Amino acid sequence: MRGVKKIKSEKRFHGIPVAHGIAHFPALVHLAEEEEILPEVVSTENLPGEIGRFEAALIATRIELLEIQQKIASAIGAHDASIFDAHLLVVEDRTLIDEVLRSLERDHLCIEYIFQEVARKYCKTLEAIDDPYLRERVVDIEDVARRVIRHLLGKAPQNPAAQAQSHIIVAHNLTPSDTAQLDRKLVHGFVTEIGSKTSHTAIMARSLEIPAIVGMQGICQQIQIGDDILIDGYNGLLILNPSPATLAEYERLSREKEQVVERLRLIRETASTTRDGRHIVLSANIDLPDEMSDVAANGAEGVGLFRTEFLYLNRTTPPSEEEQFEHYRSAAEQALPHSVIIRTLDIGGDKVASSFETWEEENPFLGCRAIRFCLENPAIFKTQLRAILRAATINNIRIMYPMISGIEELRRANAILEECKQELAGKGIPFNPWIEVGIMIETPSAVLVADHLAREVRFFSIGTNDLIQYSIAVDRLNDRIAHLYNPTHPSILRMIKMVVESARARGIWTGICGEMASDIQLTPLLIGLGLEELSATSAMVPRVKKAVQSLDAGACGKMAAQALEADESAAILELSRSMALANYADLMD
Ligand code: PEP
Ligand code: MG
């Protein structure tokens, strides 16, 4: 029928919700990393067509890179944008291009297959040469090759400028480095095929306040670039071609959620004190320095966790002492009159920095991560410690070491800190010699020796994201076993209690900066277990504050005692959740 537009039918897909919110925009699909390209045979008469497609893909990739370079230059500066100079050289690399054309003539296989094979061979040869510069080029070539293949497969936007329009990303996976690069103005949400609630990618989505869904298997095959999609980050739902009725329903829901946010804005300046007068320090976690504005806007008492490793991602050289000093000083100034807890570099696990020599590990979360990496690389560690010590003359900065597993690591880290103080003093550079040092408690071994550790630090901050994965032996990134990743496992409660008691015995305080602190179902339990500080995702701070204000710490204590007797995670969750519902049902999703 002419003139009648075919109405596309609505389709729903389910995944794991990791960041709340609703977004309705066109989809931008990223090619799955491991998408297999089959070696399809090409006849002689079709060879010129393959060459034409190859040339078009190279041109499109070049335009894409130039656009990204321009965007980065205007957002962060020409220096960072120059990283893409090396990428641009790859699309013009005659040796690579000639080899592709020769292989095409010889093998008569489709150009995407040939290109992928040649690029892989090229990377392997460079990797084998013992030269850091050439190894760095491998990363560039891999990135450019992915882009060229995306164009050849028609998986990249026909018009690269489409990336400059508001969209929702649909991808096989997003690494924390990818997520750190997302343009907050244009990316309104993302959906991935793999992933979990406590991956750093999910944590970042919550900080950026964009709805996100993970674990939506096979979604890249179902959605095309430009498709009309709505994502519901509350229920983990992606709706393709939402009907007018669905859109109306979601508009109503968005208004309702907005009203809750409006009400919470009113308590921004109030204290997070329970009904019976116990003050709980409520601070915020930040991943990137520019999130400092969200900290105050959400009424947090400073920063309980500054994940500094994000300063090291997506660049070819680590940040200098001067650059770090500026970031830390600026964060501390913005946090006044409150404080900022700067966690030293926690690289490794799912956060891989291309600015360091890359290493492959079978079990990266059990490998050379966090404090282990820093103790093995004292020059990198010292650069950061000097920057923190210097910025700390403002007097509201504390240092926190990640992933401490025993007293030896703490002492070695403190010895290096002392060396840094001596060096600064020797050069007459101002610094704060009295800076408070604390540690994250995120390994079971640290819990068991918390009484020893408490003698040599000023505070503990429990990193439940890792503590849960290391205690229950459940990979925090693996969606297949996500149901086993259980914050209310009885063992976790016992550990939190042990840590709080060890700290109290030595007169130091205990906070929690894992994602449990942002979950208002668990606020009654955490207050009941005696935590003195909760450091939550900025966007969740107003809710947690309202939850704290609605609770009675005495009643929470009694409930926690009961929970400690329970032998099943579900029963413990139920105890805390019932108390939450009885006191602030309106805040719960
Ligand atoms: C944690 O492990 O709970 C934590 C806060 O650190 P991260 O999530 O950065 O590993
Ligand atoms: Mg951790």
Coordinates of C-alpha atoms and ligand atoms in Angstrom, one line a residue:
M1 CA 0.0 0.0 0.0
R2 CA 1.6 3.2 -1.1
G3 CA 2.0 6.1 1.4
V4 CA 1.4 3.9 4.4
K5 CA 4.5 3.5 6.6
K6 CA 5.0 0.0 7.9
I7 CA 4.8 0.0 11.7
K8 CA 7.7 -2.1 13.1
S9 CA 6.6 -4.4 15.9
E10 CA 7.8 -3.9 19.4
K11 CA 10.2 -6.6 20.7
R12 CA 11.6 -7.0 24.3
F13 CA 14.9 -8.3 25.5
H14 CA 16.0 -9.0 29.0
G15 CA 19.4 -8.6 30.8
I16 CA 20.9 -7.7 34.1
P17 CA 20.1 -4.1 35.2
V18 CA 23.3 -2.4 36.5
A19 CA 22.5 1.3 36.4
H20 CA 19.1 2.9 36.9
G21 CA 17.3 5.2 34.5
I22 CA 15.3 5.2 31.3
A23 CA 16.7 6.2 27.9
H24 CA 15.1 6.3 24.4
F25 CA 17.5 7.0 21.5
P26 CA 18.8 5.3 18.3
A27 CA 21.2 2.4 18.8
L28 CA 24.9 2.5 18.0
V29 CA 26.1 -1.1 17.7
H30 CA 29.7 -2.0 18.3
L31 CA 31.1 -5.1 16.7
A32 CA 31.6 -8.0 19.1
E33 CA 35.3 -8.4 19.8
E34 CA 35.5 -12.1 18.9
E35 CA 33.0 -12.0 16.0
E36 CA 34.3 -14.7 13.7
I37 CA 35.0 -13.8 10.1
L38 CA 34.7 -16.8 7.7
P39 CA 37.1 -17.1 4.7
E40 CA 34.5 -16.8 1.9
V41 CA 35.8 -17.5 -1.6
V42 CA 35.7 -14.6 -4.1
S43 CA 35.7 -15.2 -7.8
T44 CA 38.3 -13.4 -10.1
E45 CA 35.7 -11.0 -11.6
N46 CA 34.7 -9.9 -8.1
L47 CA 38.3 -9.0 -7.0
P48 CA 38.0 -5.4 -8.1
G49 CA 34.9 -5.1 -6.0
E50 CA 36.7 -6.3 -2.9
I51 CA 39.5 -3.8 -3.6
G52 CA 36.9 -1.1 -3.9
R53 CA 35.3 -2.1 -0.5
F54 CA 38.8 -2.1 1.1
E55 CA 39.6 1.4 -0.2
A56 CA 36.2 2.7 1.0
A57 CA 36.7 1.1 4.5
L58 CA 40.1 2.7 4.8
I59 CA 38.7 6.1 3.8
A60 CA 35.8 5.8 6.2
T61 CA 38.2 4.7 9.0
R62 CA 40.4 7.7 8.3
I63 CA 37.4 10.1 8.5
E64 CA 36.2 8.4 11.7
L65 CA 39.7 8.8 13.3
L66 CA 39.9 12.5 12.3
E67 CA 36.5 13.1 13.8
I68 CA 37.5 11.4 17.1
Q69 CA 40.7 13.4 17.1
Q70 CA 38.9 16.6 16.7
K71 CA 36.4 15.8 19.4
I72 CA 39.1 14.9 21.9
A73 CA 41.1 18.0 21.0
S74 CA 38.2 20.2 21.8
A75 CA 37.2 18.3 24.9
I76 CA 40.6 17.6 26.5
G77 CA 43.3 19.2 24.5
A78 CA 45.6 18.8 21.5
H79 CA 48.1 16.7 23.4
D80 CA 45.8 13.9 24.2
A81 CA 44.3 14.0 20.7
S82 CA 47.8 13.5 19.2
I83 CA 47.6 9.8 20.4
F84 CA 45.5 9.3 17.2
D85 CA 48.3 10.4 14.9
A86 CA 49.8 6.9 15.2
H87 CA 46.4 5.4 14.3
L88 CA 46.1 7.6 11.2
L89 CA 49.5 6.4 10.1
V90 CA 48.2 2.8 10.2
V91 CA 45.5 3.5 7.6
E92 CA 48.1 4.9 5.3
D93 CA 50.7 2.2 5.9
R94 CA 51.8 1.1 2.4
T95 CA 53.5 -2.2 3.6
L96 CA 50.3 -3.3 5.3
I97 CA 48.0 -2.3 2.4
D98 CA 50.2 -3.9 -0.2
E99 CA 50.4 -7.1 1.7
V100 CA 46.6 -7.2 1.9
L101 CA 46.3 -6.6 -1.8
R102 CA 48.9 -9.3 -2.6
S103 CA 47.1 -11.8 -0.4
L104 CA 43.8 -11.0 -2.0
E105 CA 45.2 -11.7 -5.5
R106 CA 46.8 -14.9 -4.3
D107 CA 44.1 -16.4 -2.1
H108 CA 40.8 -15.1 -3.6
L109 CA 39.2 -14.9 -0.1
C110 CA 36.9 -12.1 1.1
I111 CA 38.7 -8.9 2.0
E112 CA 37.6 -8.7 5.6
Y113 CA 39.1 -12.2 6.2
I114 CA 42.3 -11.3 4.4
F115 CA 42.7 -8.0 6.2
Q116 CA 42.2 -9.6 9.6
E117 CA 44.8 -12.2 8.9
V118 CA 47.4 -9.8 7.6
A119 CA 46.8 -7.4 10.5
R120 CA 47.2 -10.2 13.0
K121 CA 50.4 -11.4 11.3
Y122 CA 51.7 -7.8 11.4
C123 CA 51.0 -7.5 15.1
K124 CA 52.6 -10.8 15.9
T125 CA 55.8 -9.8 14.1
L126 CA 55.9 -6.4 16.0
E127 CA 55.2 -8.1 19.4
A128 CA 58.1 -10.4 18.9
I129 CA 60.6 -7.5 18.7
D130 CA 61.9 -6.3 22.0
D131 CA 61.1 -2.6 21.6
P132 CA 58.6 -0.8 23.8
Y133 CA 57.8 1.7 20.9
L134 CA 56.9 -1.1 18.5
R135 CA 54.8 -3.0 21.1
E136 CA 52.9 0.2 21.6
R137 CA 52.2 0.3 17.9
V138 CA 50.5 -3.1 18.2
V139 CA 47.7 -1.6 20.3
D140 CA 47.2 1.1 17.6
I141 CA 47.1 -1.4 14.8
E142 CA 44.6 -3.7 16.6
D143 CA 42.4 -0.7 17.3
V144 CA 42.5 0.5 13.7
A145 CA 42.0 -3.0 12.3
R146 CA 38.9 -3.4 14.4
R147 CA 37.6 -0.1 13.0
V148 CA 38.4 -1.1 9.4
I149 CA 36.7 -4.5 9.8
R150 CA 33.6 -2.8 11.4
H151 CA 33.4 -0.7 8.2
L152 CA 33.8 -3.7 5.9
L153 CA 31.1 -5.6 7.8
G154 CA 28.7 -2.6 7.6
K155 CA 28.7 -2.4 11.5
A156 CA 30.0 1.1 11.7
P157 CA 27.8 4.1 11.2
Q158 CA 27.5 4.8 7.4
N159 CA 28.0 8.4 8.3
P160 CA 30.6 8.6 11.1
A161 CA 29.0 11.9 12.2
A162 CA 26.2 9.7 13.5
Q163 CA 28.5 9.1 16.5
A164 CA 28.2 12.8 17.2
Q165 CA 24.4 12.4 17.8
S166 CA 22.7 11.2 20.9
H167 CA 22.6 7.4 21.1
I168 CA 22.6 4.3 23.2
I169 CA 25.5 1.9 22.8
V170 CA 24.9 -1.8 22.1
A171 CA 28.1 -3.8 22.4
H172 CA 29.5 -7.2 23.1
N173 CA 31.5 -5.7 25.9
L174 CA 32.8 -2.3 27.1
T175 CA 36.0 -2.2 29.1
P176 CA 36.5 0.3 31.9
S177 CA 38.8 2.2 29.5
D178 CA 36.1 2.3 26.8
T179 CA 33.6 3.6 29.4
A180 CA 35.9 6.3 30.7
Q181 CA 36.0 7.7 27.2
L182 CA 32.2 7.8 26.7
D183 CA 31.0 11.3 25.8
R184 CA 28.4 12.0 28.5
K185 CA 26.6 14.4 26.3
L186 CA 26.0 11.9 23.5
V187 CA 25.9 8.5 25.2
H188 CA 22.6 8.1 27.0
G189 CA 23.0 4.5 28.0
F190 CA 24.5 1.2 27.1
V191 CA 23.7 -2.5 26.8
T192 CA 26.3 -5.2 26.6
E193 CA 26.2 -8.9 26.0
I194 CA 28.5 -9.8 28.8
G195 CA 29.3 -8.1 32.2
S196 CA 28.2 -8.0 35.8
K197 CA 26.9 -5.6 38.4
T198 CA 30.3 -5.0 40.1
S199 CA 32.5 -4.7 37.0
H200 CA 34.1 -1.3 36.9
T201 CA 32.2 -0.7 33.7
A202 CA 28.9 -1.0 35.6
I203 CA 30.2 1.0 38.5
M204 CA 31.1 3.8 36.0
A205 CA 27.7 3.8 34.4
R206 CA 26.2 4.4 37.9
S207 CA 28.7 7.3 38.4
L208 CA 27.9 8.8 35.0
E209 CA 24.2 8.4 35.8
I210 CA 23.4 6.6 32.6
P211 CA 21.1 3.6 32.5
A212 CA 23.0 0.4 31.7
I213 CA 22.1 -3.3 31.2
V214 CA 24.6 -6.1 30.9
G215 CA 24.5 -9.9 30.2
M216 CA 22.1 -9.5 27.3
Q217 CA 23.4 -12.4 25.3
G218 CA 23.2 -12.1 21.5
I219 CA 21.8 -8.6 21.4
C220 CA 24.4 -7.3 18.9
Q221 CA 22.8 -9.7 16.3
Q222 CA 19.3 -8.4 17.0
I223 CA 19.9 -4.7 16.9
Q224 CA 21.0 -2.7 13.9
I225 CA 22.7 0.8 13.9
G226 CA 20.0 3.5 14.1
D227 CA 17.3 1.2 15.5
D228 CA 14.8 2.9 17.7
I229 CA 15.4 1.5 21.2
L230 CA 14.3 2.2 24.8
I231 CA 16.3 0.9 27.7
D232 CA 14.9 0.5 31.2
G233 CA 17.8 0.3 33.6
Y234 CA 15.5 -0.5 36.5
N235 CA 14.3 -3.8 35.2
G236 CA 17.1 -4.7 32.7
L237 CA 14.8 -4.4 29.7
L238 CA 15.7 -3.3 26.1
I239 CA 12.6 -2.5 24.0
L240 CA 13.1 -2.4 20.2
N241 CA 10.6 -0.2 18.3
P242 CA 8.6 0.8 21.5
S243 CA 4.9 1.3 20.7
P244 CA 3.2 4.6 21.5
A245 CA 1.6 2.9 24.6
T246 CA 5.0 1.7 25.8
L247 CA 6.4 5.2 25.4
A248 CA 3.5 6.8 27.3
E249 CA 4.0 4.3 30.1
Y250 CA 7.7 5.1 30.3
E251 CA 7.1 8.8 30.3
R252 CA 4.9 8.4 33.3
L253 CA 7.5 6.2 35.0
S254 CA 10.2 8.8 34.3
R255 CA 8.1 11.6 35.7
E256 CA 7.5 9.5 38.9
K257 CA 11.3 8.9 39.3
E258 CA 12.0 12.5 38.7
Q259 CA 9.6 13.5 41.5
V260 CA 11.5 11.3 43.9
V261 CA 14.8 12.9 42.8
E262 CA 13.2 16.4 43.3
R263 CA 12.1 15.5 46.9
L264 CA 15.6 14.2 47.7
R265 CA 17.2 17.4 46.5
L266 CA 15.5 19.1 49.4
I267 CA 17.6 17.1 51.9
R268 CA 20.9 17.9 50.2
E269 CA 22.2 20.2 52.9
T270 CA 21.0 18.1 55.9
A271 CA 23.2 15.6 57.9
S272 CA 23.1 11.9 57.5
T273 CA 22.1 11.2 61.0
T274 CA 19.8 8.4 62.2
R275 CA 16.5 9.1 64.0
D276 CA 18.2 8.2 67.3
G277 CA 21.1 10.6 66.6
R278 CA 24.0 8.4 65.2
H279 CA 25.9 10.3 62.5
I280 CA 27.0 8.2 59.6
V281 CA 29.6 9.9 57.4
L282 CA 28.2 9.7 53.9
S283 CA 30.8 10.3 51.3
A284 CA 31.0 9.6 47.6
N285 CA 33.1 7.4 45.3
I286 CA 34.6 9.1 42.2
D287 CA 36.4 7.5 39.2
L288 CA 37.3 10.7 37.3
P289 CA 38.3 14.1 38.6
D290 CA 35.4 15.8 36.8
E291 CA 32.9 13.9 38.9
M292 CA 33.8 16.2 41.8
S293 CA 31.0 18.5 40.9
D294 CA 28.5 15.6 41.5
V295 CA 29.9 15.1 45.0
A296 CA 28.8 18.4 46.3
A297 CA 25.6 18.5 44.1
N298 CA 24.4 15.3 45.7
G299 CA 25.2 16.5 49.3
A300 CA 28.0 14.0 50.0
E301 CA 30.5 14.6 52.8
G302 CA 33.5 14.6 50.6
V303 CA 35.1 11.6 48.8
G304 CA 35.5 8.2 50.4
L305 CA 37.2 6.6 47.4
F306 CA 39.0 8.4 44.6
R307 CA 39.8 5.6 42.1
T308 CA 43.0 7.2 40.7
E309 CA 43.7 4.4 38.2
F310 CA 41.4 6.1 35.8
L311 CA 43.9 8.8 35.4
Y312 CA 46.3 6.2 33.9
L313 CA 43.9 4.7 31.3
N314 CA 43.6 5.6 27.6
R315 CA 47.0 7.2 27.3
T316 CA 50.4 6.3 26.1
T317 CA 52.4 7.6 29.1
P318 CA 51.4 7.6 32.8
P319 CA 50.4 11.0 34.3
S320 CA 53.3 13.0 35.6
E321 CA 53.7 14.1 39.2
E322 CA 52.7 17.6 38.3
E323 CA 49.6 16.5 36.5
Q324 CA 48.5 14.3 39.4
F325 CA 49.3 17.0 41.9
E326 CA 46.9 19.4 40.0
H327 CA 44.1 16.8 40.0
Y328 CA 44.5 15.9 43.7
R329 CA 44.7 19.5 44.8
S330 CA 41.7 20.5 42.8
A331 CA 39.7 17.6 44.2
A332 CA 40.7 18.5 47.7
E333 CA 39.8 22.2 47.2
Q334 CA 36.4 21.3 45.8
A335 CA 35.7 18.9 48.7
L336 CA 36.3 21.5 51.4
P337 CA 35.3 21.5 54.3
H338 CA 35.2 17.7 53.9
S339 CA 38.0 15.4 53.0
V340 CA 39.1 13.2 50.1
I341 CA 40.4 9.7 50.4
I342 CA 42.8 9.1 47.6
R343 CA 43.3 5.5 46.8
T344 CA 46.7 4.7 45.3
L345 CA 46.8 3.1 41.9
D346 CA 44.6 0.0 41.7
I347 CA 45.7 -1.1 38.2
G348 CA 45.2 -4.7 37.0
G349 CA 42.1 -7.0 37.1
D350 CA 39.7 -5.4 34.6
K351 CA 41.6 -2.1 34.5
V352 CA 44.5 -2.4 32.1
A353 CA 46.6 0.7 31.4
S354 CA 48.2 0.9 28.0
S355 CA 50.6 3.4 29.5
F356 CA 52.5 0.5 31.3
E357 CA 54.2 -2.4 29.7
T358 CA 51.3 -4.8 29.1
W359 CA 51.3 -8.2 30.7
E360 CA 49.1 -11.2 30.2
E361 CA 47.9 -13.1 33.2
E362 CA 45.8 -16.2 33.6
N363 CA 44.0 -14.8 36.6
P364 CA 44.4 -11.0 36.5
F365 CA 42.2 -10.5 39.6
L366 CA 44.6 -12.8 41.5
G367 CA 47.7 -11.4 39.8
C368 CA 49.9 -8.4 39.9
R369 CA 47.2 -5.9 40.8
A370 CA 47.0 -2.8 42.9
I371 CA 49.5 -2.5 45.8
R372 CA 51.4 -5.5 44.3
F373 CA 52.0 -3.7 41.1
C374 CA 53.0 -0.5 42.9
L375 CA 55.5 -2.4 45.2
E376 CA 57.0 -3.9 42.1
N377 CA 57.2 -0.6 40.3
P378 CA 58.4 1.8 43.0
A379 CA 59.1 4.6 40.5
I380 CA 55.5 4.7 39.4
F381 CA 54.3 4.4 43.0
K382 CA 56.6 7.2 44.2
T383 CA 55.5 9.6 41.5
Q384 CA 51.9 9.2 42.8
L385 CA 52.8 9.3 46.5
R386 CA 54.8 12.6 46.0
A387 CA 51.9 14.2 44.2
I388 CA 49.5 13.2 47.0
L389 CA 51.8 14.3 49.8
R390 CA 52.3 17.7 48.1
A391 CA 48.6 18.2 47.4
A392 CA 47.9 17.2 51.0
T393 CA 49.1 20.5 52.4
I394 CA 45.5 21.5 52.1
N395 CA 45.1 19.1 55.0
N396 CA 41.9 17.3 54.0
I397 CA 43.6 14.5 52.0
R398 CA 44.0 10.9 53.2
I399 CA 45.9 8.1 51.5
M400 CA 44.4 4.6 51.1
Y401 CA 46.3 1.5 49.8
P402 CA 44.2 -1.0 47.9
M403 CA 44.3 -4.8 48.1
I404 CA 46.5 -5.1 51.2
S405 CA 46.7 -8.8 52.1
G406 CA 49.0 -8.6 55.2
I407 CA 51.1 -6.4 57.3
E408 CA 54.3 -6.8 55.2
E409 CA 52.7 -5.0 52.2
L410 CA 51.4 -2.2 54.4
R411 CA 54.9 -1.7 55.9
R412 CA 56.6 -1.8 52.6
A413 CA 54.1 0.8 51.2
N414 CA 54.6 3.0 54.3
A415 CA 58.4 2.7 53.9
I416 CA 58.2 4.0 50.3
L417 CA 55.9 6.8 51.6
E418 CA 58.6 7.7 54.1
E419 CA 61.2 7.8 51.4
C420 CA 59.0 10.2 49.4
K421 CA 58.7 12.5 52.4
Q422 CA 62.5 12.5 52.8
E423 CA 63.0 13.3 49.2
L424 CA 60.5 16.2 49.3
A425 CA 61.9 17.5 52.5
G426 CA 65.5 17.3 51.0
K427 CA 64.4 19.4 48.1
G428 CA 62.5 21.9 50.3
I429 CA 59.2 21.1 48.5
P430 CA 56.2 21.7 50.8
F431 CA 54.1 18.6 51.7
N432 CA 52.0 17.2 54.6
P433 CA 54.2 14.9 56.8
W434 CA 51.2 14.0 59.0
I435 CA 48.9 12.7 56.2
E436 CA 46.6 10.0 57.5
V437 CA 47.1 6.5 56.0
G438 CA 44.4 3.9 55.8
I439 CA 43.8 0.7 53.9
M440 CA 41.1 -1.1 52.0
I441 CA 40.0 -4.3 53.5
E442 CA 39.2 -6.4 50.5
T443 CA 41.0 -9.7 50.9
P444 CA 39.9 -12.4 53.4
S445 CA 43.5 -12.5 54.7
A446 CA 43.3 -8.8 55.6
V447 CA 40.1 -9.5 57.5
L448 CA 41.7 -12.2 59.5
V449 CA 44.7 -10.1 60.5
A450 CA 42.7 -6.8 60.9
D451 CA 43.7 -6.7 64.5
H452 CA 47.4 -6.4 63.4
L453 CA 46.7 -4.0 60.6
A454 CA 44.6 -1.8 62.9
R455 CA 47.7 -0.9 64.9
E456 CA 49.4 0.7 62.0
V457 CA 46.7 2.6 60.1
R458 CA 44.2 5.4 60.9
F459 CA 41.2 3.8 59.2
F460 CA 39.7 0.9 57.3
S461 CA 37.5 1.0 54.3
I462 CA 35.9 -2.3 53.3
G463 CA 36.0 -3.0 49.6
T464 CA 33.1 -5.4 49.4
N465 CA 33.2 -5.7 45.7
D466 CA 36.5 -7.6 45.9
L467 CA 36.0 -9.0 49.4
I468 CA 32.9 -10.9 48.1
Q469 CA 34.7 -12.2 45.0
Y470 CA 37.7 -13.3 46.9
S471 CA 35.7 -14.8 49.8
I472 CA 33.1 -16.7 47.9
A473 CA 35.5 -17.4 45.1
V474 CA 33.2 -15.9 42.5
D475 CA 34.6 -13.8 39.7
R476 CA 32.9 -10.4 39.9
L477 CA 32.9 -10.1 36.1
N478 CA 31.3 -13.4 35.2
D479 CA 27.6 -13.2 34.4
R480 CA 27.3 -17.0 34.4
I481 CA 27.8 -17.1 38.2
A482 CA 26.3 -13.7 39.0
H483 CA 23.7 -15.5 41.2
L484 CA 26.5 -16.7 43.5
Y485 CA 27.9 -13.2 44.0
N486 CA 26.1 -12.6 47.2
P487 CA 26.6 -9.5 49.4
T488 CA 24.5 -11.0 52.2
H489 CA 26.3 -14.3 52.4
P490 CA 26.7 -15.1 56.2
S491 CA 30.5 -15.1 55.8
I492 CA 30.5 -11.5 54.5
L493 CA 28.5 -10.4 57.5
R494 CA 30.9 -12.1 59.9
M495 CA 33.9 -10.5 58.1
I496 CA 32.4 -7.0 58.3
K497 CA 31.7 -7.6 62.0
M498 CA 35.3 -8.8 62.6
V499 CA 36.8 -5.8 60.9
V500 CA 34.6 -3.3 62.8
E501 CA 35.5 -4.9 66.1
S502 CA 39.3 -5.0 65.3
A503 CA 39.1 -1.3 64.4
R504 CA 37.2 -0.3 67.5
A505 CA 39.6 -2.1 69.7
R506 CA 42.3 0.2 68.4
G507 CA 40.2 3.3 68.3
I508 CA 40.1 3.7 64.5
W509 CA 37.1 4.0 62.2
T510 CA 35.7 1.6 59.6
G511 CA 33.9 2.6 56.4
I512 CA 32.7 0.7 53.4
C513 CA 33.3 1.9 49.9
G514 CA 32.1 -1.2 47.9
E515 CA 28.8 -1.1 46.0
M516 CA 27.0 -2.5 49.1
A517 CA 27.2 1.1 50.5
S518 CA 25.0 2.3 47.6
D519 CA 22.3 -0.3 48.1
I520 CA 19.6 1.1 50.3
Q521 CA 18.2 -2.4 50.9
L522 CA 21.3 -3.0 52.9
T523 CA 21.7 0.3 54.8
P524 CA 19.9 -1.0 57.9
L525 CA 22.3 -4.0 58.0
L526 CA 25.4 -1.8 57.5
I527 CA 24.4 0.6 60.2
G528 CA 23.5 -2.3 62.5
L529 CA 27.0 -3.8 62.0
G530 CA 28.5 -0.6 63.2
L531 CA 30.0 1.0 60.1
E532 CA 30.9 4.6 60.7
E533 CA 31.2 5.7 57.1
L534 CA 29.4 4.8 53.9
S535 CA 30.9 5.8 50.6
A536 CA 28.4 5.5 47.8
T537 CA 28.1 6.3 44.1
S538 CA 27.4 10.1 44.0
A539 CA 24.0 9.6 42.4
M540 CA 22.9 7.3 45.2
V541 CA 24.0 9.6 48.0
P542 CA 20.7 11.4 48.4
R543 CA 18.8 8.1 48.7
V544 CA 21.3 6.6 51.1
K545 CA 21.0 9.8 53.2
K546 CA 17.3 9.7 53.3
A547 CA 17.5 6.0 54.3
V548 CA 19.9 6.8 57.1
Q549 CA 17.7 9.6 58.3
S550 CA 14.7 7.3 58.4
L551 CA 16.3 4.5 60.4
D552 CA 16.9 3.9 64.1
A553 CA 20.5 2.8 64.8
G554 CA 19.4 0.9 67.9
A555 CA 16.8 -1.1 66.0
C556 CA 19.3 -1.7 63.1
G557 CA 21.8 -3.1 65.7
K558 CA 19.2 -5.6 67.0
M559 CA 18.3 -6.6 63.5
A560 CA 22.0 -7.1 62.6
A561 CA 22.5 -9.3 65.6
Q562 CA 19.6 -11.5 64.4
A563 CA 21.1 -11.5 60.9
L564 CA 24.4 -12.7 62.2
E565 CA 22.6 -15.8 63.5
A566 CA 20.9 -16.5 60.2
D567 CA 22.6 -19.2 58.0
E568 CA 21.2 -18.3 54.6
S569 CA 21.9 -15.2 52.5
A570 CA 18.2 -14.9 51.5
A571 CA 17.1 -14.7 55.1
I572 CA 19.7 -12.0 55.9
L573 CA 18.6 -10.0 52.9
E574 CA 15.0 -10.3 53.9
L575 CA 15.7 -9.0 57.5
S576 CA 17.4 -5.9 56.1
R577 CA 15.0 -5.4 53.3
S578 CA 11.9 -5.6 55.6
M579 CA 13.4 -2.9 57.8
A580 CA 14.1 -0.8 54.7
L581 CA 10.6 -1.2 53.4
A582 CA 9.1 -0.4 56.8
N583 CA 11.0 2.9 56.9
Y584 CA 11.3 4.1 53.3
A585 CA 9.3 2.0 50.9
D586 CA 8.9 5.1 48.7
L587 CA 12.7 5.0 47.9
M588 CA 12.9 1.4 46.9
D589 CA 12.7 0.3 43.3
Ligands
PEP1 C1 35.9 -2.7 46.2 O1 36.6 -3.7 45.8 O2 34.9 -2.9 46.9 C2 36.3 -1.4 45.8 C3 35.6 -0.3 46.2 O3 37.3 -1.2 44.9 P1 37.1 -1.5 43.3 O4 35.6 -1.7 43.0 O5 37.7 -0.3 42.6 O6 37.9 -2.8 43.1
MG2 MG 38.5 -3.4 45.0

